[in-house]
C-alpha cells in the first residue's frame, strides 16, 4: 500500500472522532490506532501502523522504468488537479500537444491554487497522478516527449 495513502488515513483519523481505522486493499491491510485524549497520561496522539501481506517474503528485482521524454515534477507539496474547476475540461490529456508556458495542471497548497506551466514543448506522453491526489515536492507528475 502506498505510503501517501497511509499518511492520508492518519490525517483522516486525526480530524475525526474515530479511535481506529482499518483498510484492506488486495492482500495488504493497514490498521491505525489512536489513544484516547481523555485517558490519564495521554497528552498526545499515538499512531500505530501495522502492514500485513499474504505474500511470502521473496526478494524481487525491480528494475526502474525507463522514462522517455521530459519529466515535469511537482514544485510544491499539495493536491493535484487536472481541471481549473470541477465543471471544466482538463487542461491536458494524454496525446495533447503543448507549448512551453502552457498551463498543465493546478496544485493546491494552503488554499492557494498554483498553476504549473510546461517547461517544454511537445506531446503529453503520460499523466502520472490522479485528479485530487496529494503530491510531494519533486514527485513525477507529467511526461512530455
mmCIF file of N, CA and C in Angstrom:
data_model
loop_
_atom_site.group_PDB
_atom_site.id
_atom_site.type_symbol
_atom_site.label_atom_id
_atom_site.label_comp_id
_atom_site.label_asym_id
_atom_site.label_seq_id
_atom_site.Cartn_x
_atom_site.Cartn_y
_atom_site.Cartn_z
ATOM 1 N N UNK A 1 0.856 -1.169 0.000
ATOM 2 C CA UNK A 1 0.000 0.000 0.000
ATOM 3 C C UNK A 1 0.901 1.231 0.000
ATOM 4 N N UNK A 2 0.540 2.229 -0.734
ATOM 5 C CA UNK A 2 1.326 3.441 -0.909
ATOM 6 C C UNK A 2 1.410 4.229 0.394
ATOM 7 N N UNK A 3 2.601 4.712 0.731
ATOM 8 C CA UNK A 3 2.805 5.468 1.967
ATOM 9 C C UNK A 3 1.958 6.735 1.989
ATOM 10 N N UNK A 4 1.699 7.331 0.823
ATOM 11 C CA UNK A 4 0.863 8.538 0.787
ATOM 12 C C UNK A 4 -0.564 8.225 1.225
ATOM 13 N N UNK A 5 -1.061 7.055 0.855
ATOM 14 C CA UNK A 5 -2.402 6.652 1.282
ATOM 15 C C UNK A 5 -2.445 6.444 2.792
ATOM 16 N N UNK A 6 -1.378 5.883 3.343
ATOM 17 C CA UNK A 6 -1.311 5.663 4.785
ATOM 18 C C UNK A 6 -1.286 7.008 5.510
ATOM 19 N N UNK A 7 -0.486 7.963 5.007
ATOM 20 C CA UNK A 7 -0.443 9.297 5.611
ATOM 21 C C UNK A 7 -1.813 9.958 5.567
ATOM 22 N N UNK A 8 -2.521 9.801 4.465
ATOM 23 C CA UNK A 8 -3.864 10.383 4.329
ATOM 24 C C UNK A 8 -4.818 9.761 5.353
ATOM 25 N N UNK A 9 -4.706 8.446 5.564
ATOM 26 C CA UNK A 9 -5.531 7.778 6.572
ATOM 27 C C UNK A 9 -5.236 8.324 7.972
ATOM 28 N N UNK A 10 -3.967 8.565 8.269
ATOM 29 C CA UNK A 10 -3.592 9.112 9.577
ATOM 30 C C UNK A 10 -4.209 10.498 9.751
ATOM 31 N N UNK A 11 -4.136 11.332 8.711
ATOM 32 C CA UNK A 11 -4.743 12.666 8.769
ATOM 33 C C UNK A 11 -6.247 12.570 8.997
ATOM 34 N N UNK A 12 -6.904 11.644 8.288
ATOM 35 C CA UNK A 12 -8.349 11.473 8.445
ATOM 36 C C UNK A 12 -8.690 11.051 9.869
ATOM 37 N N UNK A 13 -7.872 10.183 10.455
ATOM 38 C CA UNK A 13 -8.101 9.723 11.818
ATOM 39 C C UNK A 13 -7.952 10.883 12.799
ATOM 40 N N UNK A 14 -6.943 11.719 12.596
ATOM 41 C CA UNK A 14 -6.716 12.853 13.476
ATOM 42 C C UNK A 14 -7.859 13.857 13.410
ATOM 43 N N UNK A 15 -8.474 14.022 12.244
ATOM 44 C CA UNK A 15 -9.540 15.003 12.049
ATOM 45 C C UNK A 15 -10.906 14.483 12.489
ATOM 46 N N UNK A 16 -11.000 13.217 12.841
ATOM 47 C CA UNK A 16 -12.294 12.641 13.199
ATOM 48 C C UNK A 16 -12.309 12.237 14.674
ATOM 49 N N UNK A 17 -13.465 11.737 15.111
ATOM 50 C CA UNK A 17 -13.618 11.248 16.481
ATOM 51 C C UNK A 17 -13.301 9.755 16.585
ATOM 52 N N UNK A 18 -12.908 9.149 15.489
ATOM 53 C CA UNK A 18 -12.614 7.721 15.481
ATOM 54 C C UNK A 18 -11.331 7.431 16.243
ATOM 55 N N UNK A 19 -11.245 6.222 16.794
ATOM 56 C CA UNK A 19 -10.038 5.802 17.504
ATOM 57 C C UNK A 19 -9.230 4.795 16.698
ATOM 58 N N UNK A 20 -9.843 4.252 15.634
ATOM 59 C CA UNK A 20 -9.177 3.200 14.878
ATOM 60 C C UNK A 20 -9.698 3.193 13.440
ATOM 61 N N UNK A 21 -8.799 2.962 12.497
ATOM 62 C CA UNK A 21 -9.163 2.775 11.088
ATOM 63 C C UNK A 21 -8.438 1.536 10.604
ATOM 64 N N UNK A 22 -9.154 0.665 9.888
ATOM 65 C CA UNK A 22 -8.525 -0.496 9.270
ATOM 66 C C UNK A 22 -8.974 -0.546 7.820
ATOM 67 N N UNK A 23 -8.021 -0.640 6.902
ATOM 68 C CA UNK A 23 -8.309 -0.669 5.474
ATOM 69 C C UNK A 23 -7.578 -1.843 4.855
ATOM 70 N N UNK A 24 -8.285 -2.584 4.007
ATOM 71 C CA UNK A 24 -7.669 -3.689 3.275
ATOM 72 C C UNK A 24 -7.705 -3.370 1.798
ATOM 73 N N UNK A 25 -6.619 -3.665 1.123
ATOM 74 C CA UNK A 25 -6.525 -3.465 -0.312
ATOM 75 C C UNK A 25 -5.785 -4.668 -0.886
ATOM 76 N N UNK A 26 -6.522 -5.526 -1.551
ATOM 77 C CA UNK A 26 -5.927 -6.757 -2.054
ATOM 78 C C UNK A 26 -5.486 -7.621 -0.888
ATOM 79 N N UNK A 27 -4.206 -8.019 -0.884
ATOM 80 C CA UNK A 27 -3.669 -8.851 0.183
ATOM 81 C C UNK A 27 -3.068 -8.029 1.313
ATOM 82 N N UNK A 28 -3.048 -6.703 1.185
ATOM 83 C CA UNK A 28 -2.449 -5.847 2.187
ATOM 84 C C UNK A 28 -3.523 -5.249 3.077
ATOM 85 N N UNK A 29 -3.154 -5.027 4.324
ATOM 86 C CA UNK A 29 -4.083 -4.458 5.292
ATOM 87 C C UNK A 29 -3.325 -3.476 6.169
ATOM 88 N N UNK A 30 -3.951 -2.332 6.471
ATOM 89 C CA UNK A 30 -3.347 -1.333 7.344
ATOM 90 C C UNK A 30 -4.327 -1.039 8.472
ATOM 91 N N UNK A 31 -3.831 -1.044 9.683
ATOM 92 C CA UNK A 31 -4.658 -0.730 10.849
ATOM 93 C C UNK A 31 -3.967 0.379 11.615
ATOM 94 N N UNK A 32 -4.672 1.483 11.836
ATOM 95 C CA UNK A 32 -4.105 2.642 12.517
ATOM 96 C C UNK A 32 -4.934 2.893 13.776
ATOM 97 N N UNK A 33 -4.262 2.954 14.916
ATOM 98 C CA UNK A 33 -4.917 3.151 16.204
ATOM 99 C C UNK A 33 -4.510 4.492 16.786
ATOM 100 N N UNK A 34 -5.422 5.090 17.562
ATOM 101 C CA UNK A 34 -5.121 6.342 18.240
ATOM 102 C C UNK A 34 -5.531 6.190 19.691
ATOM 103 N N UNK A 35 -4.665 6.649 20.610
ATOM 104 C CA UNK A 35 -5.032 6.571 22.023
ATOM 105 C C UNK A 35 -6.043 7.656 22.326
ATOM 106 N N UNK A 36 -6.869 7.430 23.314
ATOM 107 C CA UNK A 36 -7.878 8.412 23.692
ATOM 108 C C UNK A 36 -7.232 9.612 24.353
ATOM 109 N N UNK A 37 -7.682 10.814 24.001
ATOM 110 C CA UNK A 37 -7.112 12.029 24.560
ATOM 111 C C UNK A 37 -7.600 12.270 25.987
ATOM 112 N N UNK A 38 -8.682 11.603 26.410
ATOM 113 C CA UNK A 38 -9.223 11.801 27.749
ATOM 114 C C UNK A 38 -8.638 10.822 28.759
ATOM 115 N N UNK A 39 -7.826 9.898 28.305
ATOM 116 C CA UNK A 39 -7.227 8.932 29.204
ATOM 117 C C UNK A 39 -6.146 9.612 30.033
ATOM 118 N N UNK A 40 -5.990 9.212 31.312
ATOM 119 C CA UNK A 40 -4.937 9.818 32.140
ATOM 120 C C UNK A 40 -3.566 9.559 31.532
ATOM 121 N N UNK A 41 -2.759 10.591 31.485
ATOM 122 C CA UNK A 41 -1.401 10.468 30.965
ATOM 123 C C UNK A 41 -1.311 10.513 29.455
ATOM 124 N N UNK A 42 -2.447 10.628 28.759
ATOM 125 C CA UNK A 42 -2.414 10.687 27.294
ATOM 126 C C UNK A 42 -2.445 12.147 26.885
ATOM 127 N N UNK A 43 -1.290 12.696 26.582
ATOM 128 C CA UNK A 43 -1.240 14.103 26.209
ATOM 129 C C UNK A 43 -0.909 14.304 24.742
ATOM 130 N N UNK A 44 -0.812 13.245 24.001
ATOM 131 C CA UNK A 44 -0.569 13.376 22.566
ATOM 132 C C UNK A 44 -1.178 12.194 21.832
ATOM 133 N N UNK A 45 -1.331 12.351 20.533
ATOM 134 C CA UNK A 45 -1.904 11.297 19.708
ATOM 135 C C UNK A 45 -0.798 10.301 19.363
ATOM 136 N N UNK A 46 -1.103 9.029 19.514
ATOM 137 C CA UNK A 46 -0.146 7.971 19.194
ATOM 138 C C UNK A 46 -0.746 7.136 18.076
ATOM 139 N N UNK A 47 0.003 6.938 17.013
ATOM 140 C CA UNK A 47 -0.468 6.109 15.921
ATOM 141 C C UNK A 47 0.401 4.864 15.841
ATOM 142 N N UNK A 48 -0.249 3.777 15.559
ATOM 143 C CA UNK A 48 0.457 2.519 15.377
ATOM 144 C C UNK A 48 0.014 1.974 14.030
ATOM 145 N N UNK A 49 0.954 1.697 13.174
ATOM 146 C CA UNK A 49 0.624 1.198 11.852
ATOM 147 C C UNK A 49 1.194 -0.201 11.702
ATOM 148 N N UNK A 50 0.343 -1.121 11.287
ATOM 149 C CA UNK A 50 0.768 -2.488 11.040
ATOM 150 C C UNK A 50 0.405 -2.829 9.605
ATOM 151 N N UNK A 51 1.334 -3.355 8.858
ATOM 152 C CA UNK A 51 1.069 -3.749 7.487
ATOM 153 C C UNK A 51 1.290 -5.245 7.382
ATOM 154 N N UNK A 52 0.283 -5.947 6.892
ATOM 155 C CA UNK A 52 0.353 -7.387 6.721
ATOM 156 C C UNK A 52 0.261 -7.704 5.239
ATOM 157 N N UNK A 53 0.945 -8.693 4.820
ATOM 158 C CA UNK A 53 0.876 -9.132 3.444
ATOM 159 C C UNK A 53 0.781 -10.647 3.421
ATOM 160 N N UNK A 54 -0.085 -11.161 2.561
ATOM 161 C CA UNK A 54 -0.225 -12.604 2.439
ATOM 162 C C UNK A 54 0.896 -13.189 1.586
ATOM 163 N N UNK A 55 1.622 -12.328 0.891
ATOM 164 C CA UNK A 55 2.710 -12.791 0.044
ATOM 165 C C UNK A 55 3.910 -13.186 0.899
ATOM 166 N N UNK A 56 4.589 -14.255 0.553
ATOM 167 C CA UNK A 56 5.800 -14.604 1.287
ATOM 168 C C UNK A 56 6.898 -13.585 0.988
ATOM 169 N N UNK A 57 7.825 -13.457 1.907
ATOM 170 C CA UNK A 57 8.921 -12.515 1.706
ATOM 171 C C UNK A 57 9.875 -13.075 0.656
ATOM 172 N N UNK A 58 9.720 -12.629 -0.544
ATOM 173 C CA UNK A 58 10.565 -13.059 -1.647
ATOM 174 C C UNK A 58 11.258 -11.824 -2.188
ATOM 175 N N UNK A 59 12.568 -11.899 -2.280
ATOM 176 C CA UNK A 59 13.308 -10.769 -2.810
ATOM 177 C C UNK A 59 13.067 -10.700 -4.315
ATOM 178 N N UNK A 60 12.621 -9.535 -4.758
ATOM 179 C CA UNK A 60 12.331 -9.361 -6.174
ATOM 180 C C UNK A 60 13.250 -8.303 -6.747
ATOM 181 N N UNK A 61 13.618 -8.515 -7.994
ATOM 182 C CA UNK A 61 14.373 -7.491 -8.701
ATOM 183 C C UNK A 61 13.380 -6.558 -9.353
ATOM 184 N N UNK A 62 13.432 -5.300 -8.958
ATOM 185 C CA UNK A 62 12.560 -4.304 -9.561
ATOM 186 C C UNK A 62 13.459 -3.361 -10.348
ATOM 187 N N UNK A 63 13.291 -3.425 -11.646
ATOM 188 C CA UNK A 63 14.089 -2.569 -12.495
ATOM 189 C C UNK A 63 13.365 -1.250 -12.675
ATOM 190 N N UNK A 64 14.078 -0.134 -12.543
ATOM 191 C CA UNK A 64 13.425 1.152 -12.712
ATOM 192 C C UNK A 64 12.880 1.298 -14.136
ATOM 193 N N UNK A 65 11.709 1.896 -14.216
ATOM 194 C CA UNK A 65 11.074 2.109 -15.502
ATOM 195 C C UNK A 65 11.839 3.182 -16.259
ATOM 196 N N UNK A 66 12.158 2.916 -17.500
ATOM 197 C CA UNK A 66 12.834 3.916 -18.316
ATOM 198 C C UNK A 66 11.794 4.887 -18.835
ATOM 199 N N UNK A 67 12.008 6.153 -18.540
ATOM 200 C CA UNK A 67 11.066 7.187 -18.936
ATOM 201 C C UNK A 67 11.625 7.910 -20.145
ATOM 202 N N UNK A 68 10.854 7.875 -21.209
ATOM 203 C CA UNK A 68 11.241 8.555 -22.436
ATOM 204 C C UNK A 68 10.580 9.922 -22.454
ATOM 205 N N UNK A 69 11.361 10.979 -22.511
ATOM 206 C CA UNK A 69 10.794 12.317 -22.607
ATOM 207 C C UNK A 69 11.221 13.205 -21.452
ATOM 208 N N UNK A 70 10.614 14.389 -21.426
ATOM 209 C CA UNK A 70 10.902 15.380 -20.401
ATOM 210 C C UNK A 70 9.923 15.203 -19.244
ATOM 211 N N UNK A 71 10.450 15.226 -18.045
ATOM 212 C CA UNK A 71 9.639 14.986 -16.852
ATOM 213 C C UNK A 71 9.274 16.305 -16.197
ATOM 214 N N UNK A 72 7.986 16.460 -15.900
ATOM 215 C CA UNK A 72 7.517 17.597 -15.117
ATOM 216 C C UNK A 72 7.325 17.072 -13.699
ATOM 217 N N UNK A 73 7.958 17.737 -12.733
ATOM 218 C CA UNK A 73 7.824 17.338 -11.337
ATOM 219 C C UNK A 73 7.074 18.411 -10.558
ATOM 220 N N UNK A 74 6.517 18.017 -9.445
ATOM 221 C CA UNK A 74 5.785 18.953 -8.605
ATOM 222 C C UNK A 74 6.761 19.888 -7.899
ATOM 223 N N UNK A 75 6.561 21.191 -8.043
ATOM 224 C CA UNK A 75 7.457 22.144 -7.375
ATOM 225 C C UNK A 75 7.090 22.364 -5.902
ATOM 226 N N UNK A 76 5.932 21.841 -5.477
ATOM 227 C CA UNK A 76 5.454 22.050 -4.110
ATOM 228 C C UNK A 76 4.683 20.819 -3.633
ATOM 229 N N UNK A 77 4.436 20.760 -2.339
ATOM 230 C CA UNK A 77 3.575 19.737 -1.762
ATOM 231 C C UNK A 77 2.151 20.272 -1.808
ATOM 232 N N UNK A 78 1.218 19.456 -2.251
ATOM 233 C CA UNK A 78 -0.172 19.905 -2.322
ATOM 234 C C UNK A 78 -1.070 18.859 -2.935
ATOM 235 N N UNK A 79 -2.202 19.334 -3.475
ATOM 236 C CA UNK A 79 -3.183 18.459 -4.111
ATOM 237 C C UNK A 79 -3.218 18.758 -5.601
ATOM 238 N N UNK A 80 -3.088 17.719 -6.423
ATOM 239 C CA UNK A 80 -3.027 17.830 -7.881
ATOM 240 C C UNK A 80 -4.428 17.905 -8.468
ATOM 241 N N UNK A 81 -4.649 18.883 -9.349
ATOM 242 C CA UNK A 81 -5.921 18.993 -10.068
ATOM 243 C C UNK A 81 -5.645 19.149 -11.554
ATOM 244 N N UNK A 82 -6.347 18.360 -12.369
ATOM 245 C CA UNK A 82 -6.197 18.426 -13.829
ATOM 246 C C UNK A 82 -7.065 19.508 -14.448
ATOM 247 N N UNK A 83 -8.094 19.970 -13.717
ATOM 248 C CA UNK A 83 -9.062 20.922 -14.259
ATOM 249 C C UNK A 83 -9.012 22.241 -13.491
ATOM 250 N N UNK A 84 -9.362 23.348 -14.165
ATOM 251 C CA UNK A 84 -9.415 24.635 -13.463
ATOM 252 C C UNK A 84 -10.560 24.688 -12.451
ATOM 253 N N UNK A 85 -11.635 23.939 -12.694
ATOM 254 C CA UNK A 85 -12.755 23.803 -11.759
ATOM 255 C C UNK A 85 -13.477 22.499 -12.089
ATOM 256 N N UNK A 86 -14.276 21.977 -11.159
ATOM 257 C CA UNK A 86 -14.892 20.667 -11.372
ATOM 258 C C UNK A 86 -15.771 20.566 -12.620
ATOM 259 N N UNK A 87 -16.366 21.671 -13.064
ATOM 260 C CA UNK A 87 -17.267 21.625 -14.219
ATOM 261 C C UNK A 87 -16.569 21.953 -15.541
ATOM 262 N N UNK A 88 -15.258 22.152 -15.525
ATOM 263 C CA UNK A 88 -14.487 22.482 -16.731
ATOM 264 C C UNK A 88 -13.746 21.254 -17.257
ATOM 265 N N UNK A 89 -13.280 21.361 -18.508
ATOM 266 C CA UNK A 89 -12.472 20.301 -19.109
ATOM 267 C C UNK A 89 -11.052 20.335 -18.535
ATOM 268 N N UNK A 90 -10.340 19.186 -18.564
ATOM 269 C CA UNK A 90 -8.952 19.176 -18.077
ATOM 270 C C UNK A 90 -8.063 20.080 -18.929
ATOM 271 N N UNK A 91 -6.999 20.597 -18.312
ATOM 272 C CA UNK A 91 -6.041 21.408 -19.037
ATOM 273 C C UNK A 91 -5.415 20.603 -20.180
ATOM 274 N N UNK A 92 -5.041 19.352 -19.881
ATOM 275 C CA UNK A 92 -4.367 18.496 -20.865
ATOM 276 C C UNK A 92 -4.892 17.080 -20.777
ATOM 277 N N UNK A 93 -4.686 16.324 -21.864
ATOM 278 C CA UNK A 93 -4.964 14.888 -21.898
ATOM 279 C C UNK A 93 -3.752 14.223 -22.543
ATOM 280 N N UNK A 94 -3.586 12.937 -22.307
ATOM 281 C CA UNK A 94 -2.502 12.196 -22.948
ATOM 282 C C UNK A 94 -2.703 12.291 -24.459
ATOM 283 N N UNK A 95 -1.634 12.640 -25.155
ATOM 284 C CA UNK A 95 -1.694 12.788 -26.606
ATOM 285 C C UNK A 95 -1.802 14.236 -27.059
ATOM 286 N N UNK A 96 -2.163 15.150 -26.154
ATOM 287 C CA UNK A 96 -2.249 16.572 -26.500
ATOM 288 C C UNK A 96 -0.865 17.140 -26.766
ATOM 289 N N UNK A 97 -0.808 18.145 -27.639
ATOM 290 C CA UNK A 97 0.432 18.886 -27.867
ATOM 291 C C UNK A 97 0.408 20.149 -27.019
ATOM 292 N N UNK A 98 1.545 20.446 -26.398
ATOM 293 C CA UNK A 98 1.654 21.642 -25.570
ATOM 294 C C UNK A 98 2.869 22.454 -25.985
ATOM 295 N N UNK A 99 2.813 23.722 -25.685
ATOM 296 C CA UNK A 99 3.932 24.623 -25.934
ATOM 297 C C UNK A 99 4.536 25.017 -24.588
ATOM 298 N N UNK A 100 5.778 25.458 -24.619
ATOM 299 C CA UNK A 100 6.419 25.933 -23.408
ATOM 300 C C UNK A 100 5.592 27.087 -22.846
ATOM 301 N N UNK A 101 5.278 27.047 -21.559
ATOM 302 C CA UNK A 101 4.490 28.095 -20.914
ATOM 303 C C UNK A 101 3.012 27.778 -20.791
ATOM 304 N N UNK A 102 2.532 26.722 -21.468
ATOM 305 C CA UNK A 102 1.121 26.320 -21.343
ATOM 306 C C UNK A 102 0.868 25.770 -19.937
ATOM 307 N N UNK A 103 -0.329 26.034 -19.400
ATOM 308 C CA UNK A 103 -0.707 25.511 -18.085
ATOM 309 C C UNK A 103 -1.035 24.023 -18.234
ATOM 310 N N UNK A 104 -0.416 23.197 -17.390
ATOM 311 C CA UNK A 104 -0.607 21.747 -17.430
ATOM 312 C C UNK A 104 -1.593 21.270 -16.373
ATOM 313 N N UNK A 105 -1.549 21.890 -15.203
ATOM 314 C CA UNK A 105 -2.378 21.458 -14.079
ATOM 315 C C UNK A 105 -2.345 22.532 -13.000
ATOM 316 N N UNK A 106 -3.049 22.252 -11.914
ATOM 317 C CA UNK A 106 -3.028 23.131 -10.747
ATOM 318 C C UNK A 106 -2.646 22.278 -9.547
ATOM 319 N N UNK A 107 -1.807 22.835 -8.681
ATOM 320 C CA UNK A 107 -1.524 22.187 -7.400
ATOM 321 C C UNK A 107 -1.960 23.144 -6.304
ATOM 322 N N UNK A 108 -2.900 22.658 -5.495
ATOM 323 C CA UNK A 108 -3.413 23.461 -4.385
ATOM 324 C C UNK A 108 -2.549 23.228 -3.162
ATOM 325 N N UNK A 109 -2.070 24.325 -2.590
ATOM 326 C CA UNK A 109 -1.283 24.248 -1.363
ATOM 327 C C UNK A 109 -1.720 25.391 -0.455
ATOM 328 N N UNK A 110 -2.148 25.050 0.726
ATOM 329 C CA UNK A 110 -2.583 26.035 1.718
ATOM 330 C C UNK A 110 -3.648 26.977 1.143
ATOM 331 N N UNK A 111 -4.638 26.394 0.487
ATOM 332 C CA UNK A 111 -5.784 27.109 -0.091
ATOM 333 C C UNK A 111 -5.403 28.041 -1.239
ATOM 334 N N UNK A 112 -4.187 27.909 -1.747
ATOM 335 C CA UNK A 112 -3.734 28.696 -2.901
ATOM 336 C C UNK A 112 -3.653 27.766 -4.112
ATOM 337 N N UNK A 113 -4.218 28.208 -5.236
ATOM 338 C CA UNK A 113 -4.184 27.431 -6.465
ATOM 339 C C UNK A 113 -2.962 27.872 -7.282
ATOM 340 N N UNK A 114 -2.017 26.963 -7.481
ATOM 341 C CA UNK A 114 -0.772 27.255 -8.186
ATOM 342 C C UNK A 114 -0.789 26.587 -9.550
ATOM 343 N N UNK A 115 -0.772 27.407 -10.614
ATOM 344 C CA UNK A 115 -0.730 26.857 -11.969
ATOM 345 C C UNK A 115 0.665 26.323 -12.249
ATOM 346 N N UNK A 116 0.734 25.111 -12.778
ATOM 347 C CA UNK A 116 2.006 24.508 -13.158
ATOM 348 C C UNK A 116 2.108 24.605 -14.676
ATOM 349 N N UNK A 117 3.114 25.329 -15.142
ATOM 350 C CA UNK A 117 3.280 25.571 -16.578
ATOM 351 C C UNK A 117 4.383 24.671 -17.124
ATOM 352 N N UNK A 118 4.265 24.380 -18.404
ATOM 353 C CA UNK A 118 5.220 23.498 -19.068
ATOM 354 C C UNK A 118 6.550 24.202 -19.310
ATOM 355 N N UNK A 119 7.634 23.497 -19.033
ATOM 356 C CA UNK A 119 8.974 23.986 -19.344
ATOM 357 C C UNK A 119 9.399 23.533 -20.740
ATOM 358 N N UNK A 120 8.561 22.687 -21.364
ATOM 359 C CA UNK A 120 8.914 22.085 -22.638
ATOM 360 C C UNK A 120 7.758 22.187 -23.623
ATOM 361 N N UNK A 121 8.087 22.093 -24.911
ATOM 362 C CA UNK A 121 7.077 21.939 -25.954
ATOM 363 C C UNK A 121 7.108 20.483 -26.388
ATOM 364 N N UNK A 122 5.943 19.951 -26.709
ATOM 365 C CA UNK A 122 5.894 18.560 -27.144
ATOM 366 C C UNK A 122 4.528 17.950 -26.934
ATOM 367 N N UNK A 123 4.506 16.623 -26.901
ATOM 368 C CA UNK A 123 3.276 15.855 -26.772
ATOM 369 C C UNK A 123 3.210 15.236 -25.380
ATOM 370 N N UNK A 124 2.035 15.252 -24.755
ATOM 371 C CA UNK A 124 1.845 14.649 -23.431
ATOM 372 C C UNK A 124 1.891 13.129 -23.586
ATOM 373 N N UNK A 125 2.887 12.500 -22.951
ATOM 374 C CA UNK A 125 3.056 11.055 -23.018
ATOM 375 C C UNK A 125 2.303 10.376 -21.873
ATOM 376 N N UNK A 126 2.381 10.965 -20.677
ATOM 377 C CA UNK A 126 1.681 10.368 -19.533
ATOM 378 C C UNK A 126 1.371 11.425 -18.486
ATOM 379 N N UNK A 127 0.276 11.173 -17.772
ATOM 380 C CA UNK A 127 -0.090 11.963 -16.598
ATOM 381 C C UNK A 127 -0.080 10.952 -15.457
ATOM 382 N N UNK A 128 0.882 11.086 -14.562
ATOM 383 C CA UNK A 128 1.165 10.047 -13.584
ATOM 384 C C UNK A 128 0.501 10.251 -12.227
ATOM 385 N N UNK A 129 -0.417 11.216 -12.135
ATOM 386 C CA UNK A 129 -1.113 11.486 -10.884
ATOM 387 C C UNK A 129 -2.600 11.591 -11.187
ATOM 388 N N UNK A 130 -3.427 11.039 -10.311
ATOM 389 C CA UNK A 130 -4.875 11.121 -10.463
ATOM 390 C C UNK A 130 -5.374 12.471 -9.957
ATOM 391 N N UNK A 131 -6.464 12.935 -10.528
ATOM 392 C CA UNK A 131 -7.074 14.195 -10.122
ATOM 393 C C UNK A 131 -7.470 14.133 -8.642
ATOM 394 N N UNK A 132 -7.070 15.134 -7.867
ATOM 395 C CA UNK A 132 -7.403 15.190 -6.447
ATOM 396 C C UNK A 132 -6.430 14.448 -5.544
ATOM 397 N N UNK A 133 -5.382 13.859 -6.115
ATOM 398 C CA UNK A 133 -4.413 13.084 -5.337
ATOM 399 C C UNK A 133 -3.339 14.011 -4.752
ATOM 400 N N UNK A 134 -2.898 13.753 -3.509
ATOM 401 C CA UNK A 134 -1.809 14.551 -2.942
ATOM 402 C C UNK A 134 -0.491 14.258 -3.665
ATOM 403 N N UNK A 135 0.326 15.305 -3.818
ATOM 404 C CA UNK A 135 1.643 15.156 -4.440
ATOM 405 C C UNK A 135 2.713 15.713 -3.508
ATOM 406 N N UNK A 136 3.898 15.166 -3.635
ATOM 407 C CA UNK A 136 5.053 15.581 -2.843
ATOM 408 C C UNK A 136 5.966 16.465 -3.695
ATOM 409 N N UNK A 137 6.816 17.227 -3.044
ATOM 410 C CA UNK A 137 7.810 18.031 -3.744
ATOM 411 C C UNK A 137 8.713 17.105 -4.560
ATOM 412 N N UNK A 138 8.919 17.429 -5.831
ATOM 413 C CA UNK A 138 9.798 16.648 -6.691
ATOM 414 C C UNK A 138 9.177 15.397 -7.276
ATOM 415 N N UNK A 139 7.909 15.122 -6.965
ATOM 416 C CA UNK A 139 7.244 13.922 -7.487
ATOM 417 C C UNK A 139 6.980 14.074 -8.981
ATOM 418 N N UNK A 140 7.244 13.028 -9.734
ATOM 419 C CA UNK A 140 6.996 12.989 -11.178
ATOM 420 C C UNK A 140 5.479 13.041 -11.412
ATOM 421 N N UNK A 141 4.998 14.088 -12.148
ATOM 422 C CA UNK A 141 3.562 14.204 -12.361
ATOM 423 C C UNK A 141 3.158 14.065 -13.829
ATOM 424 N N UNK A 142 3.997 14.555 -14.742
ATOM 425 C CA UNK A 142 3.647 14.534 -16.166
ATOM 426 C C UNK A 142 4.911 14.285 -16.989
ATOM 427 N N UNK A 143 4.763 13.547 -18.113
ATOM 428 C CA UNK A 143 5.863 13.339 -19.045
ATOM 429 C C UNK A 143 5.489 13.926 -20.393
ATOM 430 N N UNK A 144 6.408 14.724 -20.946
ATOM 431 C CA UNK A 144 6.228 15.357 -22.260
ATOM 432 C C UNK A 144 7.348 14.874 -23.163
ATOM 433 N N UNK A 145 7.004 14.459 -24.388
ATOM 434 C CA UNK A 145 8.024 13.991 -25.322
ATOM 435 C C UNK A 145 8.109 14.929 -26.495
#
